[in-house]
């Protein structure tokens, strides 16, 4: 606004100076009236945001002032070039640069009466500066827009999904680069680099492929040049290396076509590097938030274990108190007993009966309190519709962080689209507890082989865990026996040597999940333990978009 008004003030001042210094064909009052009319019409067009009409009106006023005067006089020539000189300060969304060029040349030709080669030099020079300013201004505007999208991601009352902000940024980039369907940016992927393996962090669209391997040459080139490209399937993928603190991020921009000349012309690498640098800050912040969330989750998990442990202990105590309760009841009936027997037992039980009776009531009361589900803050966790793809993501993130392992999914799962993807009825907190317990113990106990996979069998989702075991072979058979056993004593025994059997079976029982274990063999003959979780799946009813 200030730049626009200042420019018009300068334009009017130069026009008045020209009127007073150089004689023209019209009376001075007419020129002054033209200046007043020019300012009035400008104010109207400014209020209505008519930028193109304002430019045309500027040149109409300039042509009126120059009419009948020598346009090659320095002041006149400067007046004609003033709109193009001011173009570098233009801050609107559309500069109409081509119209500006034609109007400037047209004004010079109109007053000269012919087109001469020397006219192109000043006009073309200023036009090039205008284009450079346009590009810089568009980059700055895009930078502001993307920054606002990232701020919105953190500050929006309704939390956005990560793929939503990526898709919004892709749309902004496609508008900026003026892409068509043939060469548009179609996807952004983000990986964390560990060694020569890129582990998927997230992407603008859902992906079953979670890792990408880089050969040594590409990896070295990427770290040195910060950017490489790979052509594949008629398109091109641009890789950008953006280290942020202790994490090395690799952003991959998938473009529909390998015709990237247009992108380079608009400063493709500069814009994307700046964009991905801002996004890496977002990701690093999310990473630290996730770390804190995992710490809190582990605290909750420990509390759940404490409550479950207390419930089991109270069950045990109440069962073991039954013989003592019978002895106390027998003692209360001593008056009806045979005198000889009564005298014999009185010496043994009389001193302890009052204390035992009070202790028993307190223990049973405490046990009833703990066993009452309404007193258990973790007893009524909400059942949710969890898509199979979300189970896959959850397992993949745990396997990556704990084992550096890729989770595989069979074709029956990956071929399904999100629209008809089936769901499991589960609670996400208990789901994490179940998977975390087993995967954490795989990391502790495994000696070499680790396998995690998902598959579909009819309408059942099968989650398959397999790993070697560091203990003696007898431990595997014992663990398998206790997992498959329905006896609670076996479960109690099994929890003492790993894999969180009690908690897994407790959660599985509450949600109707079938748990089965068996022994397997690796290709080199080593024994493995295999755990399979079998979930019922259902048609999606809610909007469970991830």
Coordinates of C-alpha atoms in Angstrom, one line a residue:
X1 CA 0.0 0.0 0.0
X2 CA 2.7 2.5 1.0
X3 CA 4.8 1.6 -2.1
X4 CA 1.8 2.0 -4.4
X5 CA 0.9 5.5 -3.0
X6 CA 4.5 6.6 -3.0
X7 CA 5.0 5.7 -6.6
X8 CA 1.9 7.6 -7.7
X9 CA 3.0 10.7 -5.7
X10 CA 6.4 10.6 -7.5
X11 CA 4.6 10.1 -10.8
X12 CA 2.4 13.2 -10.2
X13 CA 5.4 15.3 -9.0
X14 CA 7.4 14.5 -12.1
X15 CA 4.3 15.2 -14.2
X16 CA 3.8 18.7 -12.6
X17 CA 7.6 19.4 -13.1
X18 CA 7.3 18.5 -16.8
X19 CA 4.2 20.6 -17.2
X20 CA 6.0 23.6 -15.7
X21 CA 9.3 23.1 -17.5
X22 CA 8.2 22.0 -21.0
X23 CA 5.5 23.7 -22.9
X24 CA 2.6 21.5 -24.1
X25 CA -0.3 21.8 -26.4
X26 CA -2.9 22.1 -23.6
X27 CA -3.6 24.8 -21.0
X28 CA -2.0 24.4 -17.6
X29 CA -5.4 24.2 -15.9
X30 CA -6.3 21.2 -18.0
X31 CA -3.0 19.4 -17.0
X32 CA -3.7 20.2 -13.3
X33 CA -7.3 18.9 -13.8
X34 CA -5.8 15.7 -15.4
X35 CA -3.6 15.3 -12.3
X36 CA -6.6 15.6 -10.0
X37 CA -8.6 13.2 -12.1
X38 CA -5.7 10.7 -12.2
X39 CA -5.5 10.7 -8.4
X40 CA -9.3 10.2 -8.0
X41 CA -9.5 7.4 -10.5
X42 CA -6.5 5.7 -8.9
X43 CA -8.1 5.7 -5.5
X44 CA -11.3 4.1 -6.9
X45 CA -9.3 1.4 -8.7
X46 CA -7.1 0.8 -5.6
X47 CA -10.1 0.2 -3.4
X48 CA -11.5 -2.3 -5.9
X49 CA -8.1 -4.1 -6.3
X50 CA -8.0 -3.5 -10.1
X51 CA -4.2 -3.8 -10.6
X52 CA -4.3 -4.2 -14.4
X53 CA -6.6 -1.2 -14.8
X54 CA -4.4 0.9 -12.5
X55 CA -1.4 0.1 -14.8
X56 CA -3.4 1.0 -17.9
X57 CA -4.5 4.2 -16.2
X58 CA -0.9 5.1 -15.3
X59 CA 0.1 4.9 -18.9
X60 CA -2.9 6.8 -20.1
X61 CA -1.9 9.7 -17.7
X62 CA 1.8 9.4 -18.8
X63 CA 0.8 9.6 -22.5
X64 CA -1.3 12.6 -21.9
X65 CA 1.6 14.4 -20.1
X66 CA 4.2 13.5 -22.8
X67 CA 1.8 14.3 -25.7
X68 CA 3.2 17.2 -27.7
X69 CA 6.5 17.2 -25.9
X70 CA 9.9 15.8 -26.9
X71 CA 9.8 12.3 -25.3
X72 CA 13.6 12.0 -25.5
X73 CA 14.1 14.8 -23.0
X74 CA 15.5 13.2 -19.8
X75 CA 12.5 14.0 -17.7
X76 CA 10.0 12.8 -20.3
X77 CA 12.0 9.6 -21.0
X78 CA 12.3 8.9 -17.2
X79 CA 8.5 9.4 -16.9
X80 CA 7.9 6.8 -19.6
X81 CA 10.2 4.3 -17.9
X82 CA 9.0 5.0 -14.3
X83 CA 6.3 2.2 -14.2
X84 CA 8.9 -0.4 -15.2
X85 CA 11.5 1.1 -12.7
X86 CA 8.8 0.8 -10.0
X87 CA 7.9 -2.8 -11.0
X88 CA 10.7 -4.2 -8.8
X89 CA 8.8 -2.9 -5.8
X90 CA 5.5 -4.4 -6.7
X91 CA 4.2 -6.7 -4.0
X92 CA 0.9 -7.9 -5.5
X93 CA 0.1 -11.4 -6.6
X94 CA 0.2 -10.6 -10.4
X95 CA 2.6 -8.0 -11.9
X96 CA 1.3 -8.2 -15.4
X97 CA 4.9 -8.0 -16.5
X98 CA 4.2 -8.8 -20.2
X99 CA 1.5 -6.1 -20.4
X100 CA 4.0 -3.7 -18.7
X101 CA 6.6 -4.4 -21.4
X102 CA 4.1 -3.9 -24.2
X103 CA 2.7 -0.7 -22.8
X104 CA 6.2 0.8 -22.3
X105 CA 7.4 -0.1 -25.8
X106 CA 4.0 1.0 -27.2
X107 CA 4.3 4.4 -25.5
X108 CA 7.8 5.0 -27.0
X109 CA 6.7 3.9 -30.5
X110 CA 3.5 6.1 -30.3
X111 CA 5.5 9.3 -29.5
X112 CA 8.4 8.5 -31.8
X113 CA 6.2 7.3 -34.7
X114 CA 8.5 4.3 -35.4
X115 CA 10.3 1.4 -33.7
X116 CA 14.0 1.8 -33.4
X117 CA 16.5 -0.8 -32.1
X118 CA 17.9 1.4 -29.3
X119 CA 14.5 1.4 -27.6
X120 CA 14.9 -2.2 -26.6
X121 CA 18.1 -1.8 -24.5
X122 CA 16.7 0.2 -21.6
X123 CA 13.3 -1.5 -21.7
X124 CA 14.7 -5.0 -21.9
X125 CA 17.2 -4.3 -19.1
X126 CA 14.5 -3.1 -16.8
X127 CA 12.3 -6.0 -17.9
X128 CA 14.9 -8.5 -16.9
X129 CA 15.3 -6.8 -13.5
X130 CA 11.5 -6.9 -13.2
X131 CA 11.5 -10.7 -13.9
X132 CA 14.3 -11.3 -11.4
X133 CA 12.3 -9.3 -8.8
X134 CA 9.2 -11.3 -9.7
X135 CA 10.9 -14.6 -9.1
X136 CA 12.4 -13.4 -5.8
X137 CA 9.1 -12.1 -4.6
X138 CA 7.3 -15.3 -5.6
X139 CA 9.9 -17.3 -3.6
X140 CA 9.4 -15.0 -0.6
X141 CA 5.6 -15.4 -0.9
X142 CA 5.8 -19.1 -1.2
X143 CA 8.1 -19.2 1.8
X144 CA 5.6 -17.2 3.9
X145 CA 2.7 -19.5 2.8
X146 CA 4.6 -22.7 3.6
X147 CA 5.7 -21.3 7.0
X148 CA 2.1 -20.4 7.8
X149 CA 1.1 -24.0 6.9
X150 CA 3.7 -25.4 9.3
X151 CA 2.6 -22.9 12.0
X152 CA -1.0 -24.0 11.4
X153 CA 0.0 -27.6 11.8
X154 CA 1.2 -26.9 15.3
X155 CA -1.3 -24.2 16.4
X156 CA -4.6 -25.4 14.7
X157 CA -7.3 -26.3 17.3
X158 CA -8.2 -29.2 15.1
X159 CA -4.9 -31.2 14.8
X160 CA -4.1 -31.8 11.1
X161 CA -2.8 -35.1 9.8
X162 CA 0.8 -35.1 8.6
X163 CA -0.3 -36.2 5.1
X164 CA -2.7 -33.2 4.9
X165 CA 0.1 -30.6 5.4
X166 CA 2.3 -32.4 2.9
X167 CA -0.5 -32.4 0.3
X168 CA -1.2 -28.8 0.9
X169 CA 2.5 -27.9 0.4
X170 CA 2.5 -30.0 -2.8
X171 CA -0.4 -28.0 -4.1
X172 CA 1.4 -24.7 -3.3
X173 CA 4.6 -26.0 -5.1
X174 CA 2.6 -27.1 -8.2
X175 CA 1.0 -23.6 -8.4
X176 CA 4.4 -21.9 -7.9
X177 CA 6.1 -24.0 -10.6
X178 CA 3.1 -23.7 -12.9
X179 CA 3.1 -27.4 -13.5
X180 CA 0.7 -29.4 -15.7
X181 CA -0.6 -32.9 -15.3
X182 CA 2.4 -34.1 -17.3
X183 CA 5.1 -32.7 -15.0
X184 CA 3.5 -32.1 -11.7
X185 CA 4.9 -33.0 -8.3
X186 CA 2.8 -36.0 -7.1
X187 CA 4.3 -37.0 -3.8
X188 CA 6.7 -36.1 -1.0
X189 CA 8.4 -38.7 1.1
X190 CA 10.5 -38.2 4.2
X191 CA 13.0 -40.7 5.5
X192 CA 15.5 -40.9 8.4
X193 CA 18.9 -42.1 7.2
X194 CA 20.6 -44.8 9.2
X195 CA 23.8 -46.1 7.6
X196 CA 22.9 -46.8 4.0
X197 CA 19.2 -47.4 4.7
X198 CA 16.4 -44.8 4.6
X199 CA 13.6 -45.5 7.0
X200 CA 10.2 -44.0 6.1
X201 CA 9.1 -41.3 8.6
X202 CA 6.0 -40.2 6.7
X203 CA 4.7 -39.3 3.3
X204 CA 2.0 -37.4 1.5
X205 CA 0.3 -40.7 0.6
X206 CA 0.3 -44.0 2.4
X207 CA 3.1 -46.4 1.5
X208 CA 3.6 -50.1 2.3
X209 CA 7.3 -49.9 1.3
X210 CA 9.0 -48.5 4.5
X211 CA 12.7 -48.7 3.6
X212 CA 14.9 -47.6 0.7
X213 CA 18.5 -48.8 0.2
X214 CA 21.1 -46.5 -1.3
X215 CA 24.3 -47.8 -2.9
X216 CA 27.6 -46.4 -1.6
X217 CA 28.1 -44.0 -4.6
X218 CA 24.6 -42.5 -4.3
X219 CA 24.9 -42.1 -0.6
X220 CA 28.3 -40.4 -0.8
X221 CA 27.1 -38.1 -3.6
X222 CA 23.9 -37.2 -1.7
X223 CA 25.8 -36.2 1.5
X224 CA 28.3 -34.2 -0.5
X225 CA 26.0 -32.5 -3.0
X226 CA 22.9 -32.5 -0.7
X227 CA 20.8 -33.4 -3.7
X228 CA 20.7 -36.2 -6.3
X229 CA 18.0 -37.4 -8.7
X230 CA 16.9 -40.8 -10.0
X231 CA 14.8 -41.5 -13.0
X232 CA 12.3 -44.3 -12.8
X233 CA 9.0 -45.4 -14.4
X234 CA 8.8 -42.3 -16.7
X235 CA 9.3 -39.9 -13.7
X236 CA 12.1 -38.5 -11.6
X237 CA 12.7 -38.6 -7.9
X238 CA 14.7 -35.8 -6.3
X239 CA 16.6 -36.7 -3.1
X240 CA 17.5 -33.9 -0.7
X241 CA 19.8 -34.5 2.3
X242 CA 18.8 -32.3 5.3
X243 CA 20.5 -33.2 8.6
X244 CA 18.8 -31.7 11.6
X245 CA 20.6 -32.2 15.0
X246 CA 21.2 -35.9 15.6
X247 CA 18.8 -37.0 12.8
X248 CA 19.7 -37.2 9.1
X249 CA 16.6 -36.6 7.0
X250 CA 16.2 -37.4 3.3
X251 CA 13.3 -35.8 1.5
X252 CA 12.2 -37.3 -1.7
X253 CA 10.1 -35.3 -4.2
X254 CA 8.5 -37.5 -6.9
X255 CA 7.8 -35.7 -10.1
X256 CA 5.5 -37.1 -12.8
X257 CA 7.9 -36.4 -15.7
X258 CA 11.6 -36.3 -16.1
X259 CA 11.4 -33.0 -18.0
X260 CA 12.7 -30.8 -15.2
X261 CA 13.9 -27.8 -17.3
X262 CA 11.0 -25.7 -16.1
X263 CA 11.7 -26.6 -12.5
X264 CA 15.3 -25.4 -12.7
X265 CA 14.3 -22.2 -14.4
X266 CA 12.1 -21.3 -11.4
X267 CA 14.8 -22.2 -8.9
X268 CA 13.5 -25.7 -8.1
X269 CA 16.4 -26.7 -5.9
X270 CA 16.5 -23.5 -4.0
X271 CA 12.7 -23.5 -3.2
X272 CA 12.6 -27.2 -2.2
X273 CA 15.8 -27.0 -0.1
X274 CA 14.3 -24.0 1.8
X275 CA 10.9 -25.8 2.1
X276 CA 12.4 -29.1 3.4
X277 CA 14.6 -27.3 5.8
X278 CA 11.5 -25.8 7.5
X279 CA 9.8 -29.2 7.3
X280 CA 12.7 -30.9 9.0
X281 CA 12.3 -28.5 12.0
X282 CA 8.7 -29.7 12.2
X283 CA 9.7 -33.3 12.0
X284 CA 12.5 -32.9 14.6
X285 CA 10.0 -31.2 17.0
X286 CA 7.5 -34.1 16.4
X287 CA 10.3 -36.6 17.1
X288 CA 11.0 -35.0 20.4
X289 CA 7.3 -34.8 21.2
X290 CA 7.0 -38.5 20.3
X291 CA 9.9 -39.3 22.6
X292 CA 8.2 -37.6 25.4
X293 CA 4.9 -39.3 24.5
X294 CA 6.6 -42.7 24.6
X295 CA 8.0 -41.9 28.0
X296 CA 4.5 -41.1 29.2
X297 CA 3.2 -44.2 27.5
X298 CA 5.7 -46.4 29.4
X299 CA 4.6 -44.7 32.6
X300 CA 1.0 -45.6 31.8
X301 CA 2.0 -49.1 30.8
X302 CA 3.8 -49.6 34.2
X303 CA 0.7 -48.4 36.0
X304 CA -1.5 -50.8 34.0
X305 CA 0.9 -53.6 35.0
X306 CA 0.8 -52.5 38.6
X307 CA -3.0 -52.6 38.6
X308 CA -3.1 -56.0 36.8
X309 CA -0.5 -57.4 39.2
X310 CA -2.5 -56.1 42.2
X311 CA -5.6 -57.8 40.8
X312 CA -3.8 -61.1 40.4
X313 CA -2.3 -60.9 43.9
X314 CA -5.7 -60.2 45.4
X315 CA -7.1 -63.2 43.5
X316 CA -4.3 -65.3 44.9
X317 CA -4.7 -64.0 48.5
X318 CA -8.5 -64.5 48.5
X319 CA -8.1 -68.1 47.2
X320 CA -5.4 -68.9 49.8
X321 CA -7.5 -67.4 52.6
X322 CA -10.2 -70.0 52.1
X323 CA -8.6 -72.7 54.4
X324 CA -8.0 -70.0 57.1
X325 CA -11.6 -68.9 56.9
X326 CA -12.7 -72.4 57.4
X327 CA -10.4 -72.7 60.5
X328 CA -11.9 -69.5 61.9
X329 CA -15.4 -70.7 61.3
X330 CA -14.5 -74.0 62.9
X331 CA -13.1 -72.1 65.9
X332 CA -16.3 -70.1 66.3
X333 CA -18.3 -73.4 66.5
X334 CA -16.1 -74.8 69.3
X335 CA -19.0 -74.8 71.8
X336 CA -20.6 -77.6 69.8
X337 CA -17.5 -79.7 69.6
X338 CA -16.5 -82.7 71.7
X339 CA -15.0 -81.4 75.0
X340 CA -11.8 -83.4 74.5
X341 CA -11.3 -82.1 71.0
X342 CA -12.3 -78.6 72.0
X343 CA -9.6 -78.4 74.8
X344 CA -7.0 -79.7 72.4
X345 CA -7.7 -77.0 69.7
X346 CA -8.3 -74.1 72.1
X347 CA -4.6 -74.1 73.1
X348 CA -3.6 -73.8 69.4
X349 CA -6.1 -71.3 68.0
X350 CA -7.5 -69.2 70.8
X351 CA -4.8 -66.6 70.9
X352 CA -4.8 -65.9 67.1
X353 CA -8.5 -66.1 66.3
X354 CA -9.4 -62.5 66.9
X355 CA -6.4 -61.1 65.0
X356 CA -6.9 -63.5 62.1
X357 CA -10.6 -62.7 61.8
X358 CA -9.9 -58.9 61.6
X359 CA -7.0 -59.5 59.1
X360 CA -9.2 -61.7 56.9
X361 CA -11.9 -59.1 56.7
X362 CA -9.4 -56.4 55.8
X363 CA -7.8 -58.5 53.1
X364 CA -11.1 -59.6 51.5
X365 CA -12.4 -56.0 51.6
X366 CA -9.2 -54.7 49.9
X367 CA -9.3 -57.6 47.3
X368 CA -13.0 -56.8 46.5
X369 CA -12.1 -53.1 46.0
X370 CA -9.3 -54.0 43.5
X371 CA -11.4 -56.6 41.7
X372 CA -14.2 -54.1 41.2
X373 CA -13.7 -53.0 37.6
X374 CA -15.3 -49.6 38.3
X375 CA -12.3 -48.8 40.6
X376 CA -9.7 -49.7 37.8
X377 CA -9.0 -46.6 35.8
X378 CA -7.6 -48.7 33.0
X379 CA -10.5 -51.2 32.8
X380 CA -12.7 -49.3 30.4
X381 CA -10.4 -48.2 27.6
X382 CA -12.4 -47.1 24.5
X383 CA -12.7 -49.7 21.7
X384 CA -11.8 -48.1 18.4
X385 CA -11.9 -49.0 14.7
X386 CA -8.2 -49.4 13.8
X387 CA -7.4 -49.8 10.1
X388 CA -5.0 -52.6 9.2
X389 CA -2.7 -50.0 7.7
X390 CA -2.5 -48.3 11.1
X391 CA -1.6 -51.7 12.7
X392 CA 1.1 -51.9 10.1
X393 CA 2.5 -48.4 10.8
X394 CA 2.5 -49.1 14.5
X395 CA 4.3 -52.3 14.1
X396 CA 6.8 -50.8 11.6
X397 CA 7.6 -47.9 13.9
X398 CA 8.2 -50.2 16.9
X399 CA 10.2 -52.7 14.8
X400 CA 12.4 -49.9 13.4
X401 CA 13.1 -48.3 16.7
X402 CA 13.7 -51.6 18.6
X403 CA 15.1 -53.9 16.0
X404 CA 16.0 -51.9 12.8
X405 CA 13.6 -54.4 11.2
X406 CA 11.3 -54.0 8.2
X407 CA 7.8 -55.4 8.7
X408 CA 6.4 -57.2 5.7
X409 CA 2.8 -57.4 4.5
X410 CA 1.4 -59.9 2.0
X411 CA -0.4 -59.0 -1.2
X412 CA -3.9 -59.7 0.2
X413 CA -3.3 -56.6 2.4
X414 CA -1.3 -54.3 0.2
X415 CA -3.6 -54.7 -2.8
X416 CA -6.6 -53.3 -0.9
X417 CA -7.4 -49.6 -1.2
X418 CA -8.1 -47.4 1.8
X419 CA -11.7 -47.2 0.8
X420 CA -12.5 -50.9 1.4
X421 CA -9.7 -51.5 3.9
X422 CA -10.9 -53.6 6.9
X423 CA -10.5 -52.7 10.5
X424 CA -10.0 -54.4 13.9
X425 CA -11.9 -53.5 17.0
X426 CA -9.2 -52.7 19.5
X427 CA -7.8 -50.0 21.8
X428 CA -4.7 -48.3 20.5
X429 CA -3.1 -48.1 24.0
X430 CA -3.5 -51.8 24.7
X431 CA -2.4 -52.5 21.1
X432 CA 0.9 -50.7 21.8
X433 CA 1.3 -52.5 25.1
X434 CA 0.9 -55.9 23.5
X435 CA 3.3 -55.2 20.6
X436 CA 5.8 -53.3 22.7
X437 CA 6.1 -56.1 25.3
X438 CA 6.8 -58.8 22.7
X439 CA 9.1 -56.7 20.4
X440 CA 11.1 -55.4 23.4
X441 CA 11.8 -59.0 24.5
X442 CA 12.6 -60.0 21.0
X443 CA 15.4 -57.4 21.1
X444 CA 16.6 -58.7 24.5
X445 CA 16.4 -62.5 23.8
X446 CA 17.0 -62.8 20.0
X447 CA 20.4 -64.0 18.9
X448 CA 20.1 -63.6 15.1
X449 CA 16.7 -64.0 13.3
X450 CA 13.9 -61.5 13.7
X451 CA 10.8 -61.6 11.5
X452 CA 7.5 -59.6 11.8
X453 CA 4.8 -59.9 9.2
X454 CA 1.1 -59.3 8.5
X455 CA -1.2 -61.4 6.4
X456 CA -4.9 -62.0 5.8
X457 CA -6.6 -65.3 6.1
X458 CA -10.3 -65.1 5.1
X459 CA -11.5 -62.2 7.3
X460 CA -8.8 -62.6 9.9
X461 CA -5.6 -60.5 10.3
X462 CA -2.6 -62.6 11.3
X463 CA 0.3 -60.8 13.0
X464 CA 3.4 -63.1 12.9
X465 CA 6.4 -62.7 15.2
X466 CA 9.5 -65.0 15.0
X467 CA 12.9 -64.9 16.6
X468 CA 15.7 -67.0 17.8
X469 CA 16.1 -67.3 21.6
X470 CA 19.3 -66.8 23.7
X471 CA 18.3 -69.2 26.4
X472 CA 18.6 -73.0 26.3
X473 CA 16.2 -74.9 24.0
X474 CA 14.1 -76.0 27.0
X475 CA 13.1 -72.4 27.6
X476 CA 11.5 -72.2 24.1
X477 CA 9.3 -75.2 24.7
X478 CA 8.4 -74.0 28.2
X479 CA 7.5 -70.6 26.9
X480 CA 5.4 -72.1 24.1
X481 CA 3.6 -74.4 26.6
X482 CA 2.7 -71.5 28.9
X483 CA 1.5 -69.2 26.0
X484 CA -0.8 -71.9 24.7
X485 CA -1.9 -73.0 28.1
X486 CA -5.3 -71.9 29.5
X487 CA -4.1 -72.4 33.1
X488 CA -3.4 -69.1 35.0
X489 CA -0.7 -70.7 37.0
X490 CA 1.3 -71.4 33.8
X491 CA 0.9 -67.8 32.8
X492 CA 2.2 -66.6 36.2
X493 CA 5.1 -68.9 35.8
X494 CA 5.9 -67.8 32.3
X495 CA 6.0 -64.1 33.0
X496 CA 9.1 -64.6 35.0
X497 CA 11.3 -65.5 32.0
X498 CA 10.3 -63.0 29.3
X499 CA 8.0 -61.8 26.6
X500 CA 5.3 -60.4 28.9
X501 CA 3.1 -63.4 28.5
X502 CA 0.6 -62.5 31.2
X503 CA -0.1 -59.0 29.8
X504 CA -0.4 -60.2 26.2
X505 CA -2.8 -63.0 27.1
X506 CA -4.8 -60.7 29.5
X507 CA -5.3 -58.1 26.7
X508 CA -6.0 -60.8 24.1
X509 CA -8.7 -62.3 26.3
X510 CA -10.4 -59.0 26.8
X511 CA -10.6 -58.2 23.1
X512 CA -11.2 -61.7 21.7
X513 CA -7.7 -62.1 20.1
X514 CA -6.5 -65.7 19.5
X515 CA -2.9 -66.2 20.7
X516 CA -0.9 -69.2 19.6
X517 CA 2.8 -70.1 19.8
X518 CA 4.9 -72.8 18.2
X519 CA 8.5 -73.7 17.5
X520 CA 10.2 -73.0 14.2
X521 CA 13.6 -73.5 12.5
X522 CA 15.9 -71.1 10.7
X523 CA 17.6 -72.1 7.4
X524 CA 20.8 -72.9 9.4
X525 CA 18.9 -75.1 11.8
X526 CA 18.5 -72.8 14.8
X527 CA 15.3 -73.0 16.9
X528 CA 12.9 -70.1 16.8
X529 CA 9.8 -69.2 18.8
X530 CA 6.8 -68.1 16.7
X531 CA 4.0 -66.1 18.1
X532 CA 0.8 -65.5 16.1
X533 CA -2.0 -63.1 17.0
X534 CA -5.2 -63.6 15.1
X535 CA -7.6 -60.6 15.0
X536 CA -11.2 -60.6 13.7
X537 CA -11.6 -57.9 11.1
X538 CA -14.7 -55.9 10.2
X539 CA -15.9 -53.5 7.6
X540 CA -15.1 -49.9 8.2
X541 CA -18.0 -47.9 9.7
X542 CA -16.3 -44.7 10.9
X543 CA -13.9 -42.3 9.1
X544 CA -10.6 -43.7 10.4
X545 CA -8.4 -41.9 8.0
X546 CA -4.7 -42.0 9.0

